[in-house]
XYZ file of C-alpha atoms in Angstrom:
575
model
C -42.889 -35.781 5.718
C -39.218 -36.601 5.173
C -39.521 -35.747 1.391
C -41.373 -32.576 2.135
C -38.663 -31.525 4.717
C -36.253 -31.763 1.795
C -38.033 -29.451 -0.436
C -38.045 -27.005 2.665
C -34.464 -27.522 3.081
C -33.786 -26.788 -0.455
C -35.497 -23.434 -0.120
C -33.897 -22.435 3.134
C -30.405 -23.312 1.406
C -31.033 -21.276 -1.579
C -31.949 -18.468 0.691
C -28.988 -18.789 2.614
C -26.540 -19.159 -0.227
C -28.174 -16.022 -1.620
C -29.246 -17.994 -4.955
C -32.828 -16.595 -4.224
C -33.180 -13.049 -2.676
C -35.178 -13.112 0.737
C -37.407 -10.363 1.583
C -38.285 -9.552 5.244
C -41.990 -10.105 5.389
C -42.377 -7.154 7.972
C -41.075 -4.608 5.316
C -44.178 -5.302 3.186
C -46.775 -2.742 3.626
C -50.569 -2.322 2.560
C -50.871 -6.062 1.690
C -54.173 -6.482 -0.271
C -55.573 -9.792 -1.754
C -55.968 -9.478 -5.442
C -56.607 -12.936 -6.779
C -57.029 -16.573 -6.122
C -56.280 -19.498 -8.203
C -55.679 -23.349 -8.002
C -52.146 -22.727 -6.826
C -52.929 -20.197 -4.149
C -53.753 -16.577 -3.169
C -52.178 -13.645 -4.619
C -51.654 -10.139 -2.815
C -50.314 -6.974 -3.890
C -47.901 -5.328 -1.288
C -45.747 -2.148 -1.137
C -42.133 -2.504 -0.363
C -40.733 -0.463 2.732
C -41.245 3.170 2.034
C -40.433 3.096 -1.748
C -43.096 3.355 -4.752
C -42.327 -0.284 -5.612
C -45.187 -2.773 -5.653
C -44.921 -6.401 -5.647
C -47.148 -9.508 -6.026
C -47.011 -12.005 -3.261
C -47.932 -15.578 -4.397
C -48.859 -17.920 -1.493
C -49.796 -21.644 -1.197
C -53.555 -22.691 -0.226
C -52.334 -25.523 1.826
C -48.972 -26.714 3.128
C -48.442 -30.223 1.846
C -45.674 -32.174 0.098
C -47.089 -31.830 -3.260
C -47.615 -28.019 -2.658
C -44.044 -27.431 -1.404
C -42.751 -29.446 -4.378
C -44.762 -27.067 -6.761
C -43.477 -24.085 -5.007
C -39.889 -25.493 -5.562
C -40.666 -26.128 -9.295
C -42.006 -22.748 -9.667
C -38.894 -21.136 -8.440
C -36.723 -23.233 -10.792
C -38.781 -22.560 -13.739
C -39.180 -18.787 -13.013
C -35.424 -18.424 -12.485
C -34.708 -19.808 -15.915
C -37.169 -17.592 -17.910
C -37.519 -14.413 -15.938
C -35.165 -12.538 -18.351
C -37.864 -12.339 -20.892
C -39.704 -9.007 -21.076
C -42.970 -11.013 -21.570
C -42.582 -13.324 -18.720
C -43.678 -12.231 -15.226
C -40.330 -11.413 -13.163
C -39.570 -13.451 -10.236
C -37.818 -11.273 -7.613
C -37.461 -13.811 -4.491
C -39.230 -15.482 -1.510
C -40.632 -14.090 1.624
C -41.870 -16.029 4.705
C -44.984 -14.873 6.578
C -44.807 -14.348 10.157
C -47.923 -16.329 10.389
C -46.754 -19.988 10.797
C -49.013 -22.919 10.285
C -49.379 -23.927 14.100
C -50.441 -27.600 13.221
C -47.291 -28.574 11.759
C -44.932 -25.608 12.658
C -44.082 -25.305 8.782
C -43.150 -22.030 7.351
C -45.546 -19.997 5.209
C -43.440 -19.163 1.918
C -44.574 -16.712 -0.512
C -43.118 -15.762 -3.968
C -42.148 -12.329 -4.454
C -43.090 -11.506 -8.030
C -43.443 -8.639 -10.457
C -46.834 -6.843 -9.929
C -49.009 -6.460 -13.103
C -51.021 -3.400 -12.963
C -53.449 -4.372 -15.704
C -54.509 -7.537 -14.162
C -55.318 -10.666 -16.387
C -55.479 -10.390 -20.080
C -59.310 -11.118 -19.665
C -59.624 -8.149 -17.390
C -57.690 -5.931 -19.602
C -59.409 -6.828 -22.764
C -62.746 -6.187 -20.950
C -61.699 -2.715 -19.769
C -59.951 -1.558 -22.749
C -60.978 -3.572 -25.916
C -63.028 -0.581 -27.584
C -60.052 1.553 -27.768
C -57.501 -0.966 -28.935
C -56.384 -0.675 -32.696
C -55.383 -3.764 -34.558
C -51.872 -2.503 -34.309
C -52.146 -2.905 -30.473
C -53.915 -6.373 -30.860
C -51.251 -7.663 -33.041
C -48.590 -6.530 -30.629
C -50.350 -8.159 -27.677
C -50.509 -11.677 -29.778
C -46.815 -11.273 -30.713
C -45.770 -10.754 -27.161
C -47.857 -13.672 -25.996
C -46.275 -16.051 -28.788
C -42.830 -14.725 -27.892
C -43.400 -15.594 -24.248
C -44.605 -19.090 -24.879
C -41.661 -19.528 -27.412
C -39.114 -18.594 -24.538
C -40.907 -21.397 -22.322
C -40.482 -23.873 -25.175
C -36.918 -23.066 -25.939
C -36.063 -23.912 -22.177
C -38.209 -27.166 -22.763
C -40.959 -26.023 -20.344
C -44.579 -26.769 -21.370
C -47.060 -24.466 -19.603
C -49.875 -26.805 -19.900
C -52.648 -24.172 -18.492
C -52.686 -21.196 -20.740
C -55.839 -19.074 -20.500
C -56.462 -15.538 -20.476
C -56.686 -15.498 -16.433
C -53.050 -16.513 -16.100
C -51.658 -14.115 -18.995
C -51.182 -10.862 -17.154
C -50.592 -7.260 -18.472
C -48.305 -4.719 -16.901
C -48.046 -1.252 -18.528
C -49.884 -2.600 -21.581
C -47.092 -5.305 -21.879
C -48.066 -9.243 -21.955
C -46.546 -10.767 -18.864
C -46.956 -14.665 -18.772
C -47.670 -16.111 -15.318
C -48.745 -19.134 -13.211
C -46.192 -21.878 -13.958
C -47.574 -24.075 -11.254
C -48.750 -26.714 -13.725
C -45.485 -26.422 -15.890
C -43.085 -29.146 -15.975
C -39.786 -29.787 -17.729
C -40.068 -32.207 -20.612
C -37.030 -34.229 -19.492
C -37.957 -33.983 -15.762
C -41.494 -35.097 -15.746
C -42.646 -36.640 -12.373
C -43.524 -40.227 -12.103
C -46.674 -39.097 -10.505
C -48.851 -37.653 -13.314
C -51.998 -35.860 -12.678
C -54.775 -35.599 -15.418
C -55.108 -31.852 -15.372
C -58.281 -30.920 -17.018
C -57.848 -27.048 -17.222
C -60.245 -24.493 -18.543
C -62.340 -26.187 -21.214
C -61.987 -23.789 -24.376
C -58.263 -23.565 -23.974
C -57.594 -27.190 -23.454
C -56.154 -29.362 -26.329
C -59.271 -31.544 -27.317
C -56.874 -34.448 -27.484
C -57.027 -34.504 -23.772
C -60.686 -34.674 -23.783
C -60.855 -37.757 -26.151
C -57.839 -39.595 -24.649
C -57.212 -39.065 -20.718
C -53.893 -40.575 -21.092
C -52.832 -38.065 -23.831
C -49.938 -36.128 -22.470
C -50.042 -32.338 -22.858
C -47.071 -31.029 -25.015
C -45.784 -28.076 -26.933
C -48.288 -28.293 -29.360
C -50.961 -28.257 -26.639
C -49.769 -24.858 -25.836
C -49.878 -23.746 -29.394
C -53.524 -24.748 -29.299
C -54.028 -22.518 -26.364
C -52.287 -19.695 -27.924
C -54.573 -19.983 -31.127
C -57.516 -19.603 -28.697
C -55.986 -16.663 -27.164
C -55.163 -15.126 -30.308
C -59.042 -15.341 -31.201
C -59.904 -13.830 -27.752
C -57.384 -10.856 -28.492
C -59.562 -10.313 -31.850
C -62.704 -10.327 -30.063
C -62.363 -9.013 -26.531
C -64.242 -11.662 -24.754
C -63.380 -15.341 -23.718
C -64.440 -17.993 -26.190
C -67.911 -19.266 -26.042
C -68.535 -16.710 -23.278
C -72.249 -16.612 -22.040
C -72.820 -14.385 -18.891
C -73.667 -16.193 -15.958
C -72.926 -19.687 -17.311
C -69.848 -21.782 -16.800
C -67.971 -24.201 -19.053
C -69.052 -27.850 -18.721
C -68.584 -31.218 -20.338
C -71.124 -30.632 -23.033
C -68.899 -27.958 -24.270
C -65.775 -30.211 -24.108
C -67.710 -32.810 -26.271
C -68.596 -30.140 -28.979
C -64.915 -28.876 -29.261
C -64.062 -32.551 -29.698
C -66.549 -32.603 -32.616
C -64.854 -29.798 -34.255
C -66.656 -26.816 -32.962
C -64.817 -23.562 -32.894
C -65.512 -19.888 -32.216
C -66.625 -17.729 -35.226
C -64.355 -15.283 -37.031
C -64.505 -11.604 -35.898
C -65.255 -9.221 -38.806
C -62.387 -7.205 -40.185
C -59.755 -9.633 -38.759
C -56.768 -9.671 -40.928
C -57.077 -12.767 -43.173
C -53.506 -14.054 -42.242
C -54.279 -13.672 -38.648
C -57.440 -15.851 -38.740
C -55.506 -18.412 -40.839
C -52.797 -18.601 -38.196
C -55.186 -19.035 -35.078
C -57.217 -21.565 -37.057
C -54.264 -23.659 -37.793
C -53.257 -23.302 -34.263
C -56.376 -24.862 -32.778
C -56.546 -27.672 -35.576
C -57.778 -30.945 -34.128
C -54.587 -32.890 -35.084
C -51.504 -31.526 -33.234
C -49.238 -32.561 -36.215
C -50.994 -29.825 -38.385
C -50.353 -27.065 -35.866
C -47.489 -24.722 -36.432
C -44.641 -24.525 -33.763
C -44.553 -21.651 -31.556
C -41.711 -20.303 -33.324
C -43.452 -20.332 -36.537
C -46.402 -18.456 -34.915
C -44.011 -15.813 -33.753
C -42.470 -15.498 -37.176
C -45.994 -15.289 -39.134
C -47.098 -12.674 -36.408
C -44.074 -10.754 -37.169
C -44.903 -10.940 -40.932
C -48.514 -9.728 -40.456
C -47.192 -6.744 -38.364
C -44.606 -5.802 -40.780
C -47.149 -6.029 -43.664
C -49.587 -4.154 -41.502
C -46.944 -1.380 -40.777
C -45.912 -0.897 -44.478
C -49.671 0.233 -44.935
C -49.618 2.978 -42.493
C -48.737 6.566 -43.469
C -45.604 8.204 -42.614
C -47.496 10.719 -40.485
C -48.707 8.106 -37.876
C -46.868 7.099 -34.853
C -44.461 4.355 -35.556
C -44.021 3.133 -31.925
C -46.112 0.094 -32.880
C -43.151 -1.427 -34.657
C -41.493 -2.294 -31.182
C -42.990 -5.608 -30.669
C -41.935 -6.038 -26.864
C -43.501 -2.666 -25.770
C -46.928 -1.514 -26.669
C -46.893 2.329 -26.700
C -49.920 4.368 -26.029
C -50.709 6.135 -29.497
C -50.652 9.970 -29.480
C -53.602 11.570 -31.252
C -52.597 13.048 -34.574
C -52.786 16.962 -35.124
C -54.961 18.224 -37.992
C -52.068 20.391 -39.328
C -50.202 18.699 -42.068
C -46.506 19.445 -41.693
C -46.798 20.920 -38.268
C -48.505 17.538 -37.271
C -45.297 15.728 -38.636
C -43.095 18.046 -36.465
C -45.364 17.457 -33.142
C -45.435 13.664 -33.582
C -41.673 13.623 -34.390
C -41.283 15.418 -31.001
C -43.638 13.058 -29.165
C -41.673 10.020 -30.480
C -38.355 11.630 -29.634
C -39.730 11.966 -25.901
C -40.393 8.397 -25.606
C -37.374 6.750 -27.754
C -35.282 9.451 -29.500
C -35.025 12.369 -27.545
C -31.753 14.123 -28.707
C -28.981 15.494 -26.616
C -25.220 16.105 -26.441
C -22.860 15.523 -23.457
C -22.349 18.581 -21.354
C -19.147 19.774 -19.574
C -20.664 19.333 -16.227
C -21.410 15.586 -16.972
C -17.719 15.150 -18.023
C -16.335 14.563 -14.713
C -13.768 11.895 -13.727
C -15.550 9.066 -12.225
C -13.918 5.720 -10.783
C -15.111 2.293 -11.640
C -14.702 1.290 -8.091
C -17.485 1.741 -5.524
C -18.028 5.233 -4.878
C -18.772 6.946 -1.526
C -22.072 8.512 -1.071
C -21.163 11.992 -1.742
C -19.672 11.238 -5.063
C -22.673 9.367 -6.241
C -25.001 12.073 -5.210
C -22.980 14.578 -7.454
C -23.290 12.113 -10.370
C -26.797 12.085 -9.802
C -27.087 15.966 -9.858
C -24.927 15.938 -13.054
C -26.899 13.312 -14.846
C -30.145 15.237 -14.014
C -28.580 18.557 -15.364
C -27.603 16.542 -18.451
C -31.107 15.185 -19.139
C -32.488 18.690 -18.803
C -29.897 20.381 -21.203
C -30.685 17.579 -23.765
C -34.273 18.126 -23.507
C -34.049 21.990 -23.761
C -31.568 21.953 -26.802
C -32.344 18.908 -28.869
C -29.412 19.217 -30.880
C -29.069 15.579 -32.449
C -30.976 12.345 -33.077
C -29.335 10.274 -30.411
C -31.629 8.491 -28.112
C -31.699 9.864 -24.434
C -31.712 6.468 -22.792
C -28.741 5.498 -24.935
C -26.854 8.662 -24.235
C -27.191 8.093 -20.542
C -25.891 4.520 -20.768
C -23.049 5.908 -23.008
C -22.473 8.135 -20.217
C -21.871 5.382 -17.897
C -19.850 3.546 -20.327
C -17.745 6.506 -21.174
C -16.887 7.138 -17.536
C -16.648 3.691 -16.447
C -19.576 3.811 -14.332
C -21.485 0.807 -13.096
C -25.114 1.757 -13.826
C -26.302 -1.019 -11.517
C -24.535 0.719 -8.710
C -26.250 4.019 -9.524
C -29.732 2.309 -9.613
C -29.154 0.635 -6.481
C -28.087 3.800 -4.732
C -31.159 5.512 -6.130
C -33.249 2.750 -4.827
C -31.690 2.923 -1.510
C -31.562 6.725 -1.395
C -34.862 7.741 -3.384
C -35.685 10.317 -0.566
C -32.174 11.875 -0.528
C -33.340 14.874 -2.598
C -35.724 15.647 -5.485
C -33.047 14.751 -8.111
C -32.507 11.279 -6.750
C -36.221 10.816 -6.603
C -36.536 12.026 -10.327
C -33.715 9.959 -11.649
C -35.063 6.880 -10.071
C -38.501 7.533 -11.851
C -36.532 8.072 -15.180
C -34.650 4.728 -14.663
C -37.927 3.134 -14.344
C -39.624 4.786 -17.261
C -36.890 4.024 -19.755
C -36.136 0.599 -18.117
C -32.470 1.254 -17.158
C -30.970 -1.574 -14.842
C -34.604 -2.400 -14.132
C -37.648 -3.498 -15.778
C -39.778 -0.862 -17.075
C -42.283 0.288 -14.629
C -44.341 3.281 -15.852
C -46.613 3.334 -12.925
C -43.770 3.568 -10.450
C -42.051 6.188 -12.645
C -45.297 8.351 -12.518
C -45.683 8.173 -8.808
C -41.885 9.118 -8.374
C -42.212 12.069 -11.000
C -45.371 13.280 -8.894
C -43.320 13.120 -5.557
C -40.575 14.979 -6.952
C -42.679 17.683 -8.741
C -44.405 18.381 -5.283
C -40.719 19.540 -4.517
C -40.917 21.851 -7.337
C -38.461 19.859 -9.342
C -38.699 21.165 -12.992
C -37.780 17.893 -14.829
C -40.123 16.018 -12.615
C -43.061 18.365 -13.453
C -42.298 18.111 -17.163
C -42.436 14.343 -17.010
C -45.585 14.376 -15.007
C -46.840 16.282 -17.936
C -45.481 14.059 -20.373
C -46.934 11.024 -18.578
C -50.364 12.709 -18.492
C -50.060 13.683 -22.357
C -49.186 10.190 -23.439
C -50.882 8.086 -20.802
C -47.623 6.532 -19.266
C -48.268 4.959 -15.771
C -51.593 6.824 -15.561
C -54.715 7.752 -17.597
C -54.189 10.059 -20.463
C -55.354 13.661 -19.570
C -54.566 16.501 -21.583
C -55.701 19.375 -19.285
C -53.509 18.049 -16.485
C -50.663 17.573 -18.922
C -51.134 21.391 -20.104
C -51.061 22.330 -16.360
C -47.638 20.809 -15.776
C -46.109 21.981 -19.051
C -47.176 25.522 -18.347
C -45.441 25.029 -14.943
C -42.269 24.297 -16.614
C -42.590 26.980 -19.203
C -43.073 29.807 -16.880
C -39.850 28.934 -15.427
C -38.310 29.818 -18.736
C -37.560 26.126 -19.476
C -37.607 25.484 -23.291
C -39.013 22.269 -23.110
C -41.966 23.268 -21.332
C -42.432 26.171 -23.566
C -42.223 23.930 -26.739
C -44.998 21.697 -25.202
C -47.146 24.506 -23.966
C -47.013 25.852 -27.514
C -47.833 22.473 -28.811
C -50.954 22.438 -26.727
C -52.312 25.839 -27.847
C -51.484 24.842 -31.412
C -53.594 21.653 -31.105
C -56.117 22.479 -28.465
C -55.000 19.743 -26.242
C -55.907 20.449 -22.742
C -56.818 24.121 -23.484
C -58.487 26.082 -26.368
C -56.790 26.420 -29.373
C -54.962 29.762 -29.519
C -52.645 29.964 -32.434
C -51.203 33.298 -31.169
C -50.414 31.999 -27.905
C -48.868 28.897 -29.586
C -46.420 31.433 -31.488
C -45.750 33.233 -28.093
C -44.397 29.869 -26.620
C -42.688 28.735 -29.710
C -40.779 31.943 -29.899
C -39.645 31.567 -26.355
C -38.572 28.024 -26.755
C -36.876 28.759 -29.974
C -34.849 31.908 -28.390
C -33.877 29.221 -25.733
C -32.263 27.373 -28.321
C -34.837 24.676 -29.006
C -34.711 23.343 -32.694
C -38.200 22.133 -32.737
C -39.552 25.538 -31.411
C -37.478 26.960 -34.432
C -38.957 24.715 -37.037
C -42.407 25.007 -35.747
C -42.217 28.822 -35.909
C -40.967 28.359 -39.543
C -44.052 26.344 -40.250
C -46.232 28.963 -38.716
C -44.755 31.723 -40.690
C -44.828 29.588 -43.887
C -48.753 29.084 -43.703
C -49.586 32.274 -41.744
C -51.064 30.519 -38.501
C -51.223 32.804 -35.597
C -48.922 35.239 -37.222
C -48.875 37.089 -40.602
C -47.563 34.806 -43.429
C -43.842 35.691 -44.036
C -41.778 33.354 -46.226
C -38.564 35.058 -45.303
C -39.095 34.488 -41.643
C -39.995 30.798 -42.509
C -36.747 30.155 -44.212
C -34.907 32.036 -41.453
C -36.394 29.689 -38.784
C -36.091 26.685 -40.845
C -32.509 27.441 -41.501
C -31.698 28.129 -37.906
C -33.346 24.838 -36.867
C -31.430 22.793 -39.608
C -28.151 24.520 -38.624
C -28.698 23.010 -35.172
C -28.996 19.540 -36.732
C -32.802 19.166 -37.069
C -33.090 17.000 -40.270
C -36.692 17.556 -40.852
C -36.085 21.450 -40.835
C -33.515 20.958 -43.492
C -35.967 18.791 -45.601
C -38.810 21.561 -45.150
C -36.319 24.265 -45.864
C -35.352 22.524 -49.043
C -39.056 22.211 -50.080
C -39.751 25.854 -49.435
C -36.951 27.109 -51.466
C -38.042 25.049 -54.484
C -41.267 26.797 -54.287
C -40.110 30.344 -53.639
């Protein structure tokens, strides 16, 4: 009991010295059990009156070894929580339901909540719509997370598809309860057997064999196969894994290759699950080879397709291609700019002198309002190719603003007005001073949109259109775009025209597409101008008129839209 008290004292001191954030248990709401494992139970809970959900991870029993494992979990999580593909550790809470038998506090870890559940569940529910581009990205993210652990000399030892989580289509490695530092292994070792198909066969044939980094690589190889198949290895409904399967695996039995799997991918996971650990690649080599497979795959993708796949840390939902050649390119370019490359220039209203010191609430609310106006003008005008996220960050840097201070104010004052609600959603959507949380962003946009906030309504439409934080729903996307369009807002007019042009969420009506493109163009939107040029060029929704096509392409190009310049040059050659 004395050693156990030392572990408890360690936790309490870490909280007191603010090395670990403490969350008051009474402020968690709607606590719901979502899982049970060997370590303990996991709950989903809402924090205070915000839209922030956390996962609360508890111990199944309050014993010395359990408390010790809790401390190990905290230490390890703090060392790797910076990685985008490792579940984030936020702090600790203490349940108000104490264990009466020994009067020991009931600690729970406060963790990032993964809305997609386990990788096994995610694959079961989404596999039919996953492209190979998405599968390769999942594999890359998984290997990158394990590589992060190995760089910190941490071995997971129990990798399988139920403790690999998915949040907003992004891999999140979890459950470090069985992990140990290589140089700090305890004297009291346990022979942990794990889940048979993912376990290093050496452990089956030699109980004294110490699991190591190459054992993790074996598990990664099995998981790579599972990503290619959509089901757990050797899965038979209604049956559990047993010793006979372990014996077969020791004898060299492995799962069969899934048809149409890239040959280099097959070679990689086959090498990972080799019987001889010395023949297995390092996890860093796995990462590098997956990167090579992804790049090779990308080179074979036509330039007209969505290139968001090349971002290996975030798997973006693909946007359905238009059936119109050049106009499809324009619309796809627009969709990509909305997620990563939204263009903008600094407005005079946002160029106010702001101190780097902590600002009073009134000043902070003014800054929030100015940023919101800036974002709206950027979206409406689209004057250059700078990324919107980066422009906001540059704004902070140029004005000596501490973005963390802004985020903290937004988080604590999200009900201050509709601008603060919207901007908190924006920060969560783009991962500014917080991890990307598209589900929370969507909830905040919905809240602000109910207060008739124009930008929030646009972003609700965007989330429905692209499936960010919610299921893709073209009719609802059109509904919100039209609301924004009817406010004489160029970004809503452009997207409403796009929906009419492609028949997304509404019947295809080329003449109505022209109507809204003209409104967007007359409001200064460069993509509306370019789209009009294309429509006049081919006579879609309007009588064919090359001179008008040249006029609108030229006007768009003069405003800085490079694609319009390219289309203009091509059109002039054929005139």
